[in-house]
Structures are given as structure tokens and as C-alpha cells.
Coordinates of N, CA and C in Angstrom, one line a residue:
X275 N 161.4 193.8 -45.2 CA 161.0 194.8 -46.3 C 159.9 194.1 -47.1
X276 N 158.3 194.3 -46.3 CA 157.4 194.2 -47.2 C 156.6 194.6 -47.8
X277 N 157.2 195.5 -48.9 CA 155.9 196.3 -49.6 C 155.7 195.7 -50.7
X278 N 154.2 196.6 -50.5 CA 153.4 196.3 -52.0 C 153.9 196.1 -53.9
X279 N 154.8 196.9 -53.6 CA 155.5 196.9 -55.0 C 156.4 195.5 -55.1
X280 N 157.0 195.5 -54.2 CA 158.2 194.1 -54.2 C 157.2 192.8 -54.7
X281 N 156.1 192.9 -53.6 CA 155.3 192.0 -53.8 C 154.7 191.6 -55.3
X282 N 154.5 192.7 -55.7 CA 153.6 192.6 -56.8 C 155.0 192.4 -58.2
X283 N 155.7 192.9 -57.9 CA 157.0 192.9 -58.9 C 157.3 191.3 -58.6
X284 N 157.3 190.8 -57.9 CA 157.7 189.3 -57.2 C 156.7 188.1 -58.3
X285 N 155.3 188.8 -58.1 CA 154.5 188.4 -58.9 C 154.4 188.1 -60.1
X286 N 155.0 189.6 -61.0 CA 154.7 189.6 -62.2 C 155.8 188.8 -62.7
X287 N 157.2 188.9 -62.0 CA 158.3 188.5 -62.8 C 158.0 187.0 -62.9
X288 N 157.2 186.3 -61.9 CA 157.2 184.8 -61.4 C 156.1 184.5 -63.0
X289 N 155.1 185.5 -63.3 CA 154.1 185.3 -64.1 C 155.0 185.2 -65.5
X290 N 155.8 185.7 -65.7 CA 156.4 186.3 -66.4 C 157.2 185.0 -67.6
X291 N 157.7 184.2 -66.2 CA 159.0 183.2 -66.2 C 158.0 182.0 -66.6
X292 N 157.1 182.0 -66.2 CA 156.2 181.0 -66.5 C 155.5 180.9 -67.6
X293 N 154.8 182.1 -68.2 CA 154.9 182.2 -69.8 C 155.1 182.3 -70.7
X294 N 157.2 182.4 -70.7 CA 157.9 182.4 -71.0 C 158.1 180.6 -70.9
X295 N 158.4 180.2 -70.3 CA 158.3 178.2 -70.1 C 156.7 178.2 -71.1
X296 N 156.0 178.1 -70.8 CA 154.9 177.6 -71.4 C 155.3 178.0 -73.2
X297 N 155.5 179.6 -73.3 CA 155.9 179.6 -75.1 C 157.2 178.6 -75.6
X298 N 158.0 178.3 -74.3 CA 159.0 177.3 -74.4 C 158.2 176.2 -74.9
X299 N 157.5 175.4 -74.3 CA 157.2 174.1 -74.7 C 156.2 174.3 -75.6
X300 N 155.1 175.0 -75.7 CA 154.2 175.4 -76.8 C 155.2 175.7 -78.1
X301 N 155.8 176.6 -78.5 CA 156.7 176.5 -79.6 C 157.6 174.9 -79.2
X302 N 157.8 174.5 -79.1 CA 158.3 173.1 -79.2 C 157.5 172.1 -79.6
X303 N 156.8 172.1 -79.1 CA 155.4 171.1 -79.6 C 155.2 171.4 -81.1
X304 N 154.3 172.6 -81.0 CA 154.3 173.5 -82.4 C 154.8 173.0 -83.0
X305 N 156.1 173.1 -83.5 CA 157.2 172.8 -84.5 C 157.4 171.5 -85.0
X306 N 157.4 170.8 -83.4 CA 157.4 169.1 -83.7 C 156.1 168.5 -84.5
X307 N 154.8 168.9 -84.2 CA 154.1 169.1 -85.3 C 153.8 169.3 -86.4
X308 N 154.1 170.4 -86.6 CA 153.8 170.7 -87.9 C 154.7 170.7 -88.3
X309 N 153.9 170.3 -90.5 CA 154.6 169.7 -91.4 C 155.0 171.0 -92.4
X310 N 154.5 172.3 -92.0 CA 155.1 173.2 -92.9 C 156.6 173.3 -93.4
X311 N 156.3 174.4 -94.2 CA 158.0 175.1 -94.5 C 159.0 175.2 -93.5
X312 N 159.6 175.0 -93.9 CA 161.0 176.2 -92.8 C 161.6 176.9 -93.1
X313 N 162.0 177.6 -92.9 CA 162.2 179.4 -93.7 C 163.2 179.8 -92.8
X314 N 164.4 180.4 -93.1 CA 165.6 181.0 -92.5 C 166.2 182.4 -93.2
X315 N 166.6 183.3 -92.3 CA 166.9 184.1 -93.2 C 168.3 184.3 -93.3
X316 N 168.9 184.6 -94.5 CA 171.0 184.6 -94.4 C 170.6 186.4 -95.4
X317 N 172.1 186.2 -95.1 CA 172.7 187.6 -95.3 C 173.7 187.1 -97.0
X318 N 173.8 186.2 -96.9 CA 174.7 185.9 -97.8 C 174.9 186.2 -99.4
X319 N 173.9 186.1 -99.8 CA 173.6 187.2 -101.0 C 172.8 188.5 -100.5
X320 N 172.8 189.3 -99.3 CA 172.3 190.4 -99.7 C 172.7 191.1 -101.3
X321 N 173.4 191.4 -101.3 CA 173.5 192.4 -102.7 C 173.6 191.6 -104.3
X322 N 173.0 190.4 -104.4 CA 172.8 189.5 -105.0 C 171.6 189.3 -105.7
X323 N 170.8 189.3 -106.7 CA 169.9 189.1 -107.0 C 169.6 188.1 -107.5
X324 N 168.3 187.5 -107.3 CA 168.2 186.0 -108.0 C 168.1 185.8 -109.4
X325 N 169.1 184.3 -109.4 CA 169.6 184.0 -110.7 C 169.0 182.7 -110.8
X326 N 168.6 182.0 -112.4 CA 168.9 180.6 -112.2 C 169.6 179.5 -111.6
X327 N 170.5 180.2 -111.7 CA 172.2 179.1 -111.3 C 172.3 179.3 -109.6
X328 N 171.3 179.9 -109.2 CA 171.8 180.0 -107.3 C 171.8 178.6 -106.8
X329 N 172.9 178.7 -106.3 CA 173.4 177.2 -105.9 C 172.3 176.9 -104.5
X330 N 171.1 176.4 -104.9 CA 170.5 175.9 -103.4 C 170.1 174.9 -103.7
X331 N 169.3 173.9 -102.4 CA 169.3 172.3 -102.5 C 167.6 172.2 -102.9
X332 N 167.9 170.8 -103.5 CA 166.3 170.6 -103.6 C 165.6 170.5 -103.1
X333 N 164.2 171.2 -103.3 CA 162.8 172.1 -102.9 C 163.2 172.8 -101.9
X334 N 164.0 173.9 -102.3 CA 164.3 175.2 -101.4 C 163.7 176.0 -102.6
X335 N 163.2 177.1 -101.8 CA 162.4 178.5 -102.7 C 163.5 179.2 -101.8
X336 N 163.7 180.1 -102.5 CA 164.5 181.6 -102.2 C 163.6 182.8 -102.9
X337 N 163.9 183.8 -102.0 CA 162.9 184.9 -102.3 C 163.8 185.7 -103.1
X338 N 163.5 186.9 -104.0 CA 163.4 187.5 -105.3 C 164.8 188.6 -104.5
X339 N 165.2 188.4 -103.1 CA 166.5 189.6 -103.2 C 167.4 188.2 -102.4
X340 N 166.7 186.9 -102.8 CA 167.6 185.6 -102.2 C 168.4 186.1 -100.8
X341 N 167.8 186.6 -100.0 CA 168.2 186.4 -98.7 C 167.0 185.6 -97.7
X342 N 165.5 185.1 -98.4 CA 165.2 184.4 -97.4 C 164.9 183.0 -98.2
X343 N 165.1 181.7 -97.4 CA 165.0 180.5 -97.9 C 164.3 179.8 -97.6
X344 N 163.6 178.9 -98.1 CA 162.2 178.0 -97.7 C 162.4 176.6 -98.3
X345 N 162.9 175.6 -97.4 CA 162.4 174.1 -97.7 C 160.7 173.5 -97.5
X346 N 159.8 173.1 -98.7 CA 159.0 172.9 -98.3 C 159.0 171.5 -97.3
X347 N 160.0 170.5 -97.5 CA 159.6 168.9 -96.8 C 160.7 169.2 -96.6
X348 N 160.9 169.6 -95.0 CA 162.3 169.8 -94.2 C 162.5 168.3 -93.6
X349 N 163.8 168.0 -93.5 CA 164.4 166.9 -92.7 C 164.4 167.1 -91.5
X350 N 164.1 166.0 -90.5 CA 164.2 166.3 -89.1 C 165.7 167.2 -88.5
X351 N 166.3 167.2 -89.1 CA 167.3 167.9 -88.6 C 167.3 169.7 -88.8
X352 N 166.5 169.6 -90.3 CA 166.5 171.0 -90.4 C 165.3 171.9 -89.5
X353 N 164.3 170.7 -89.3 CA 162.9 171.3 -88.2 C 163.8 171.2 -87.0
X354 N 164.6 170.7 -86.8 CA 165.6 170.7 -85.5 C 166.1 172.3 -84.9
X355 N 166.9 172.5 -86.5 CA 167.3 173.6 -86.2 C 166.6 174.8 -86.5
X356 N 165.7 174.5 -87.2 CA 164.7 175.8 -86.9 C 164.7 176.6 -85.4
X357 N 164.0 174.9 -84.9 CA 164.0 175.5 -83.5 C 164.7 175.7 -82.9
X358 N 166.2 175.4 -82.9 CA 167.4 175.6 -82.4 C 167.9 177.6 -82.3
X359 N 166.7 178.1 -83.3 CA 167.2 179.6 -83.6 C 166.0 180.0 -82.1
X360 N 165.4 179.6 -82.1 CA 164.2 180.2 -81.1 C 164.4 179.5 -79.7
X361 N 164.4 178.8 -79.7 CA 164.2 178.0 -78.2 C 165.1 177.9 -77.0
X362 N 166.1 178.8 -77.9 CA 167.3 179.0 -76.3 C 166.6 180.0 -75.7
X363 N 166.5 181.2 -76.4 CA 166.4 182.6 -76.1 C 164.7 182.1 -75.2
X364 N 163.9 181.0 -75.4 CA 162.9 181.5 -74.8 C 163.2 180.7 -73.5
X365 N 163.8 179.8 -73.6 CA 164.3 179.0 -71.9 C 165.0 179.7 -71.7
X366 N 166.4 180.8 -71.9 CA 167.1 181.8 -71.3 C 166.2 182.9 -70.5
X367 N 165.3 183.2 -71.4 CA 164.6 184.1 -70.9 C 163.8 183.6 -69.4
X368 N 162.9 182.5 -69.5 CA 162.1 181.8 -68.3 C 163.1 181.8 -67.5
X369 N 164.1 180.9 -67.3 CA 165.1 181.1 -66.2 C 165.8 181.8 -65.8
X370 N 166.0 182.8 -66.0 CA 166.2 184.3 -65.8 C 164.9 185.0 -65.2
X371 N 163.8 185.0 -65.3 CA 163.2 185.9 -65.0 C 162.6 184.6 -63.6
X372 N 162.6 183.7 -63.8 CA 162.6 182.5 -62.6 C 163.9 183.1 -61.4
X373 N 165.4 183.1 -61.8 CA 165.9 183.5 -61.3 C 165.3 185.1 -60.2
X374 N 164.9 186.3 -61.3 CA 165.2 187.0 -60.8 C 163.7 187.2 -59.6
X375 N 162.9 186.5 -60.4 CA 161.9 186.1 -59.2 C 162.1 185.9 -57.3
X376 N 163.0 185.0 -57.7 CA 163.6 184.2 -56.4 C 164.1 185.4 -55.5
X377 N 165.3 186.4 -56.3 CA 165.8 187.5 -55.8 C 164.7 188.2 -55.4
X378 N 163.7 188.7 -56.1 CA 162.7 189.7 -55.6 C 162.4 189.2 -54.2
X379 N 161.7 187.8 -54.2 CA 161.0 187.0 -53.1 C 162.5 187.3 -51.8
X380 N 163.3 187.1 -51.8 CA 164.2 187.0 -51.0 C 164.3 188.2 -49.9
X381 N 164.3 188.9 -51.1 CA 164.3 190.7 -50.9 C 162.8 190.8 -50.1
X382 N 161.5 190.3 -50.4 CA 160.6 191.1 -50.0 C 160.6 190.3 -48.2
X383 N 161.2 189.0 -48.6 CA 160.8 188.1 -47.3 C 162.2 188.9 -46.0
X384 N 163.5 188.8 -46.2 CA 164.3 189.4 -45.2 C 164.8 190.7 -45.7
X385 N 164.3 191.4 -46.6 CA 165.4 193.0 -47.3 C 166.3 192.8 -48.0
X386 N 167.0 193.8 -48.8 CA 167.7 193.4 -50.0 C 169.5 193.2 -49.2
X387 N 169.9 194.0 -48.2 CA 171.2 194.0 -47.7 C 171.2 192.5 -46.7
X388 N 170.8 191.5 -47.2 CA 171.1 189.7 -46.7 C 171.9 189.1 -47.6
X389 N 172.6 188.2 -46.7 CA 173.1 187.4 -47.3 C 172.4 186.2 -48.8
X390 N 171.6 186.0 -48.3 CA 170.6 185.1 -49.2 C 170.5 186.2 -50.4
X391 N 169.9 186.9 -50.2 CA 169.7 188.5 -51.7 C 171.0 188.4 -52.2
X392 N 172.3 188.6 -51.6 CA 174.0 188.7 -52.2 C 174.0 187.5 -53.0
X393 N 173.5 186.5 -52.7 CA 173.9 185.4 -53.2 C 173.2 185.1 -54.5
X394 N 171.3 185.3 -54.0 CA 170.9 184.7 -55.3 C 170.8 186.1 -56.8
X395 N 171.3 187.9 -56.1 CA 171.7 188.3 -57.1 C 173.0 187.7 -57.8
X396 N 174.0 187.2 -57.3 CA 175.4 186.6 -58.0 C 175.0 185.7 -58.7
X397 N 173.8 184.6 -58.1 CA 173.7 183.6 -59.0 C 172.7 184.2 -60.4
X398 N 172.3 185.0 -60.8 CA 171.2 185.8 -61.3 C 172.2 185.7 -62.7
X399 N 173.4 187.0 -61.9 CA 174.6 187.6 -62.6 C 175.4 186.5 -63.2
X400 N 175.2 185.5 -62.6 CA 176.9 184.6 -63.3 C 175.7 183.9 -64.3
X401 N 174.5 183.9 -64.0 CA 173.4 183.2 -65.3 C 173.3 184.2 -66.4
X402 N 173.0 185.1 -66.1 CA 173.3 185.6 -67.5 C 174.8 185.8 -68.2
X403 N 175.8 186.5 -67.1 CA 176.8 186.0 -67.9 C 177.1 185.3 -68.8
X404 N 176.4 184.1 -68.4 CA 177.2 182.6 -69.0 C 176.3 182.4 -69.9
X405 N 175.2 182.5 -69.4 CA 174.0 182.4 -70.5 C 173.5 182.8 -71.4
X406 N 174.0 184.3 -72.0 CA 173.6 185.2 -73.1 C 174.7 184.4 -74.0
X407 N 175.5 184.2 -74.1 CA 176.4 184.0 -75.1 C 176.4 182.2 -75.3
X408 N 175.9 181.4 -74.7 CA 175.5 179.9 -74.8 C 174.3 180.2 -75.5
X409 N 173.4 180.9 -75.4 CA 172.2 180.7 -76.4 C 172.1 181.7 -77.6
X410 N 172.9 182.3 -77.5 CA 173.3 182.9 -78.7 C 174.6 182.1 -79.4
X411 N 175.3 181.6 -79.5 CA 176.1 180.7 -80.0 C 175.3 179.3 -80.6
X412 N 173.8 178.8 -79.7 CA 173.1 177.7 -79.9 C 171.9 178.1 -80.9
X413 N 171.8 179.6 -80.9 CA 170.6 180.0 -82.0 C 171.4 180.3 -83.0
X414 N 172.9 180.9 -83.4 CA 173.3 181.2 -84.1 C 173.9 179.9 -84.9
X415 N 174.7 179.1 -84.4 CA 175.2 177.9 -84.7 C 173.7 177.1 -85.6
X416 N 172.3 176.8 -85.1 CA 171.3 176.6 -85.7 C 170.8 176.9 -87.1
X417 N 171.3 178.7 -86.6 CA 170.9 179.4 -88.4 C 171.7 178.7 -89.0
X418 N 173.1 178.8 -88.5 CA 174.2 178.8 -89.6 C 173.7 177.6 -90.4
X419 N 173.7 176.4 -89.3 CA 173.7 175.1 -90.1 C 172.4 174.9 -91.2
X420 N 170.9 176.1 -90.4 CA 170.3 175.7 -91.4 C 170.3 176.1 -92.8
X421 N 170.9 177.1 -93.2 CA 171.2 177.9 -93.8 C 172.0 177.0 -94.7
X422 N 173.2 176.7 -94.2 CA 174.2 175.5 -95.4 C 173.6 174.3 -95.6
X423 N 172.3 174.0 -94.8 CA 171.3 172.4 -95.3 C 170.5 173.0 -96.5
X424 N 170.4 173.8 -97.0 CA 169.2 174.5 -97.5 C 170.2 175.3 -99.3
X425 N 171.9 176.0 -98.5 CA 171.9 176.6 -99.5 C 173.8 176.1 -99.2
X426 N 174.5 174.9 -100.1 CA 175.6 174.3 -99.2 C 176.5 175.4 -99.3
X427 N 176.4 176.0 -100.2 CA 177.5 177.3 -100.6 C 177.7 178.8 -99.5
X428 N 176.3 178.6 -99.0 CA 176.0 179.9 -98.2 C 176.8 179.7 -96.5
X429 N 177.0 178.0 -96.5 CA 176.7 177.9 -94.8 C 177.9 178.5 -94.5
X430 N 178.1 179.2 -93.2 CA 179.2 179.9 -92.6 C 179.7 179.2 -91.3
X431 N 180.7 179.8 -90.8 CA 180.9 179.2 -89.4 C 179.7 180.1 -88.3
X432 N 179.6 179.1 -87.6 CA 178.6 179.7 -86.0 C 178.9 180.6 -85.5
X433 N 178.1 181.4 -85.5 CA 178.0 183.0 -85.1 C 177.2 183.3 -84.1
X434 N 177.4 184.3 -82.9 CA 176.8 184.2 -82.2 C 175.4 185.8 -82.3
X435 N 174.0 185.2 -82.0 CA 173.1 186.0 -82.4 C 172.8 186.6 -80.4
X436 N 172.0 187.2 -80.7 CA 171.3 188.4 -79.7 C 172.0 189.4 -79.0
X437 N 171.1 189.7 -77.9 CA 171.6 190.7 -77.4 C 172.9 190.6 -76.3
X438 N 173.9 190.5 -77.0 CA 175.2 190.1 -75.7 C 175.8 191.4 -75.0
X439 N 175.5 192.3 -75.1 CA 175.1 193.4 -73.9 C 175.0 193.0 -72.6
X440 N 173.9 191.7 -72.8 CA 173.3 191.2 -71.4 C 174.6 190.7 -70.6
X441 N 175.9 190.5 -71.0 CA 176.8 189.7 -70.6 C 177.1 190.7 -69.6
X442 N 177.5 192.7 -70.0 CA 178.3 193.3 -69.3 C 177.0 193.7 -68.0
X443 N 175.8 193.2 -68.3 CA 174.7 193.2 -66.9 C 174.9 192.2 -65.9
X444 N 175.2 191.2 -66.5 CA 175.0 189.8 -65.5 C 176.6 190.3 -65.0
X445 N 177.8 190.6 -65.1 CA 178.9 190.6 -64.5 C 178.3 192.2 -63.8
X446 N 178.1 193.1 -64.3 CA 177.3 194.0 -63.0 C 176.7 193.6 -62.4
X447 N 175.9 192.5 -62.1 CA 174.4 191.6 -61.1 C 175.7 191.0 -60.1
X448 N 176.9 190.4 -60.6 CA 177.7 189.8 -60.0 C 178.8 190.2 -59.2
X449 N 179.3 191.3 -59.6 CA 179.9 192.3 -58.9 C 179.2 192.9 -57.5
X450 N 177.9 193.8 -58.1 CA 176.5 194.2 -57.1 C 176.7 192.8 -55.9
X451 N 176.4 191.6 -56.2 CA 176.1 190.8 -55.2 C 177.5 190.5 -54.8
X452 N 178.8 191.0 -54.6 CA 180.0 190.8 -54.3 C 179.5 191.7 -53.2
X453 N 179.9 193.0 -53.8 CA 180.1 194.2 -53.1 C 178.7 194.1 -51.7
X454 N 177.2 193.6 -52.3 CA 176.6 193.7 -51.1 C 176.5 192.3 -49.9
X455 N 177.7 191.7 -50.6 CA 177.8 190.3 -49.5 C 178.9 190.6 -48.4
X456 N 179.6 191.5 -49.1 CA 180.8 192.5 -47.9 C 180.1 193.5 -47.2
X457 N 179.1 194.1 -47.6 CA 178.3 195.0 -46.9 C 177.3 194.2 -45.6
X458 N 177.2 192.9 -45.8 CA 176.2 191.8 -45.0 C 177.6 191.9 -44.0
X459 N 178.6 191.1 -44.3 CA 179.6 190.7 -43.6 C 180.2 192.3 -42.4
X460 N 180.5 193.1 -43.2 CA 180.6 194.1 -42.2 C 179.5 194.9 -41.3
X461 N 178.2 194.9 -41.7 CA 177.3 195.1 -40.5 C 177.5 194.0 -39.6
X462 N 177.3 192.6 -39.9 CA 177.4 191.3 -39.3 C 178.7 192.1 -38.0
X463 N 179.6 192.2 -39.0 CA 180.9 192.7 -37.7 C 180.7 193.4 -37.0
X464 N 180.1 194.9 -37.4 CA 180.1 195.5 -36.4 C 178.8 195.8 -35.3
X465 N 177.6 194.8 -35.7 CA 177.0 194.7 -34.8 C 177.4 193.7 -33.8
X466 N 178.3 192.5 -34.1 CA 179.0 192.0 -33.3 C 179.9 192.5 -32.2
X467 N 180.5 193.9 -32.5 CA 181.3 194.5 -31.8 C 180.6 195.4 -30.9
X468 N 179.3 195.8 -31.2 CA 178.8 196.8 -30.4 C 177.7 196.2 -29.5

């Protein structure tokens, strides 16, 4: 199965996963560099308005409805977790779309009813499974902490951020490559028999 489309879909997702890696280490670098602010945003006083007495740590600025917070001369740990809110989701994202690359290529090189396609959609499926909710627990766990370095009263327990929807896709990606690994297996059979 080689058409034009697979091919070019093959292409863009590979393009895709790779620019995705590159904003990975480019925002990493970025960050490790520079000496700005770091700025987080909490929910914690939403309905709160700023007071003198708001319990935050020194050289934090909070903004005027104190839900966003700014250390000017952050500690390496809190430039840590800055990036800790961003940098899962953009390596989740590249190896996923790396993944699903592999699948397209598989698909365009032998067709999508192969064993190789059943397999590396399952492995696609059990990556995001596992993976939406590990980098959302690692960006959310980030906020949280930055959040209590910044404002000690505010910090909460780790919470998990994005879109975990993705979870009930990757266990459909995994199911899908169940169901079309028994569809390999029984052609396999009964072209054996005939």
C-alpha cells in the first residue's frame, strides 16, 4: 500500500516529531540561559484581591487579581520547574508523533492489516496511555511546586495538567492494534488452509 497520501502523511508527521524535539531542546537551552523572571500562574486566590499582607516570598511580584506570580532572581530549582511545566508535553508530543510516524511508514511499506502495523499501533496506544498522565502529573507537580517556592501558603498537592482524554485514545490505538493482530493471525490461518 503505496500511495501518495501515506507517503506524504509519513512525511509530515516525521517533520512534525522533529520540530517538536528541536522546540524540546531549544526551550531547554532558552531557559537554562536566561536570567529573566519566572512567572507561574495559580488559581489560589482567584476571588482574592491583592493585599499588603499576601503571604509571598521575597522578590515575588503578584499581579493586581494575585493569581499570577513573578520571582525576579529565581533559584535554580525554580528555573527547573518552570521548565518542568513545558517540557514534558513537548517531548510527549515528538515521541508520539515519532511513534506514529513509524506506524504510517509500516503501513505505506507492507499495508495497514500486518503484523508489524498491529504492533507498532499497540506500541503508539500503550505510549500514550502511559504517557498523557506521566507528563501531566510532571508539568503539574512543577506548577505546584513552583507555586509553593514563590507563595509557601498557596503550594498544593500535584495535580495532574493537560489533556488526559488522550489516555481513552491510546487504550483505543491499543485495543485497534489487538483486534487487527487477530485479523493478521486469521488470514495467516486461513490462507494456510486454502
Amino acid at each position: 500500500m503505496d500511495t501518495r497520501l501515506t507517503r506524504t502523511l509519513t512525511s509530515v508527521t516525521f517533520g512534525l516529531a522533529v520540530l517538536c524535539g528541536l522546540a524540546f531542546i531549544g526551550t531547554g537551552v532558552a531557559h537554562a540561559l536566561d536570567d529573566a523572571a519566572v512567572c507561574v500562574q495559580t488559581d489560589f486566590w482567584r476571588n482574592a484581591s491583592l493585599a499588603d499582607n499576601l503571604p509571598i516570598g521575597k522578590g515575588v511580584k503578584a499581579s493586581s487579581s494575585a493569581t499570577r506570580l513573578c520571582q525576579d532572581s529565581p533559584s535554580a530549582g525554580q528555573r527547573a520547574a518552570d521548565l518542568g511545566s513545558e517540557l514534558p508535553w513537548l517531548l510527549f508530543g515528538s515521541l508520539a508523533l515519532l511513534l506514529f510516524s513509524r506506524l504510517l511508514k509500516a503501513v505505506q511499506l507492507q499495508g495497514p492489516f500486518t503484523d508489524t502495523a498491529s504492533q507498532r499501533l499497540s506500541v503508539l496506544g500503550w505510549f500514550v496511555t502511559v504517557g498523557t498522565p506521566v507528563a501531566g502529573l510532571v508539568a503539574g507537580w512543577s506548577q505546584s511546586w513552583l507555586v509553593g517556592s514563590m507563595a509557601p501558603s498557596a503550594g498544593s498537592g500535584p495535580t495532574a495538567t493537560g489533556p488526559l482524554v488522550l489516555v481513552l485514545a491510546g487504550l483505543a490505538a491499543v485495543i485497534m492494534g489487538k483486534i487487527m493482530r487477530e485479523g493478521v493471525r486469521m488470514r495467516e490461518d486461513l490462507e494456510g488452509t486454502i
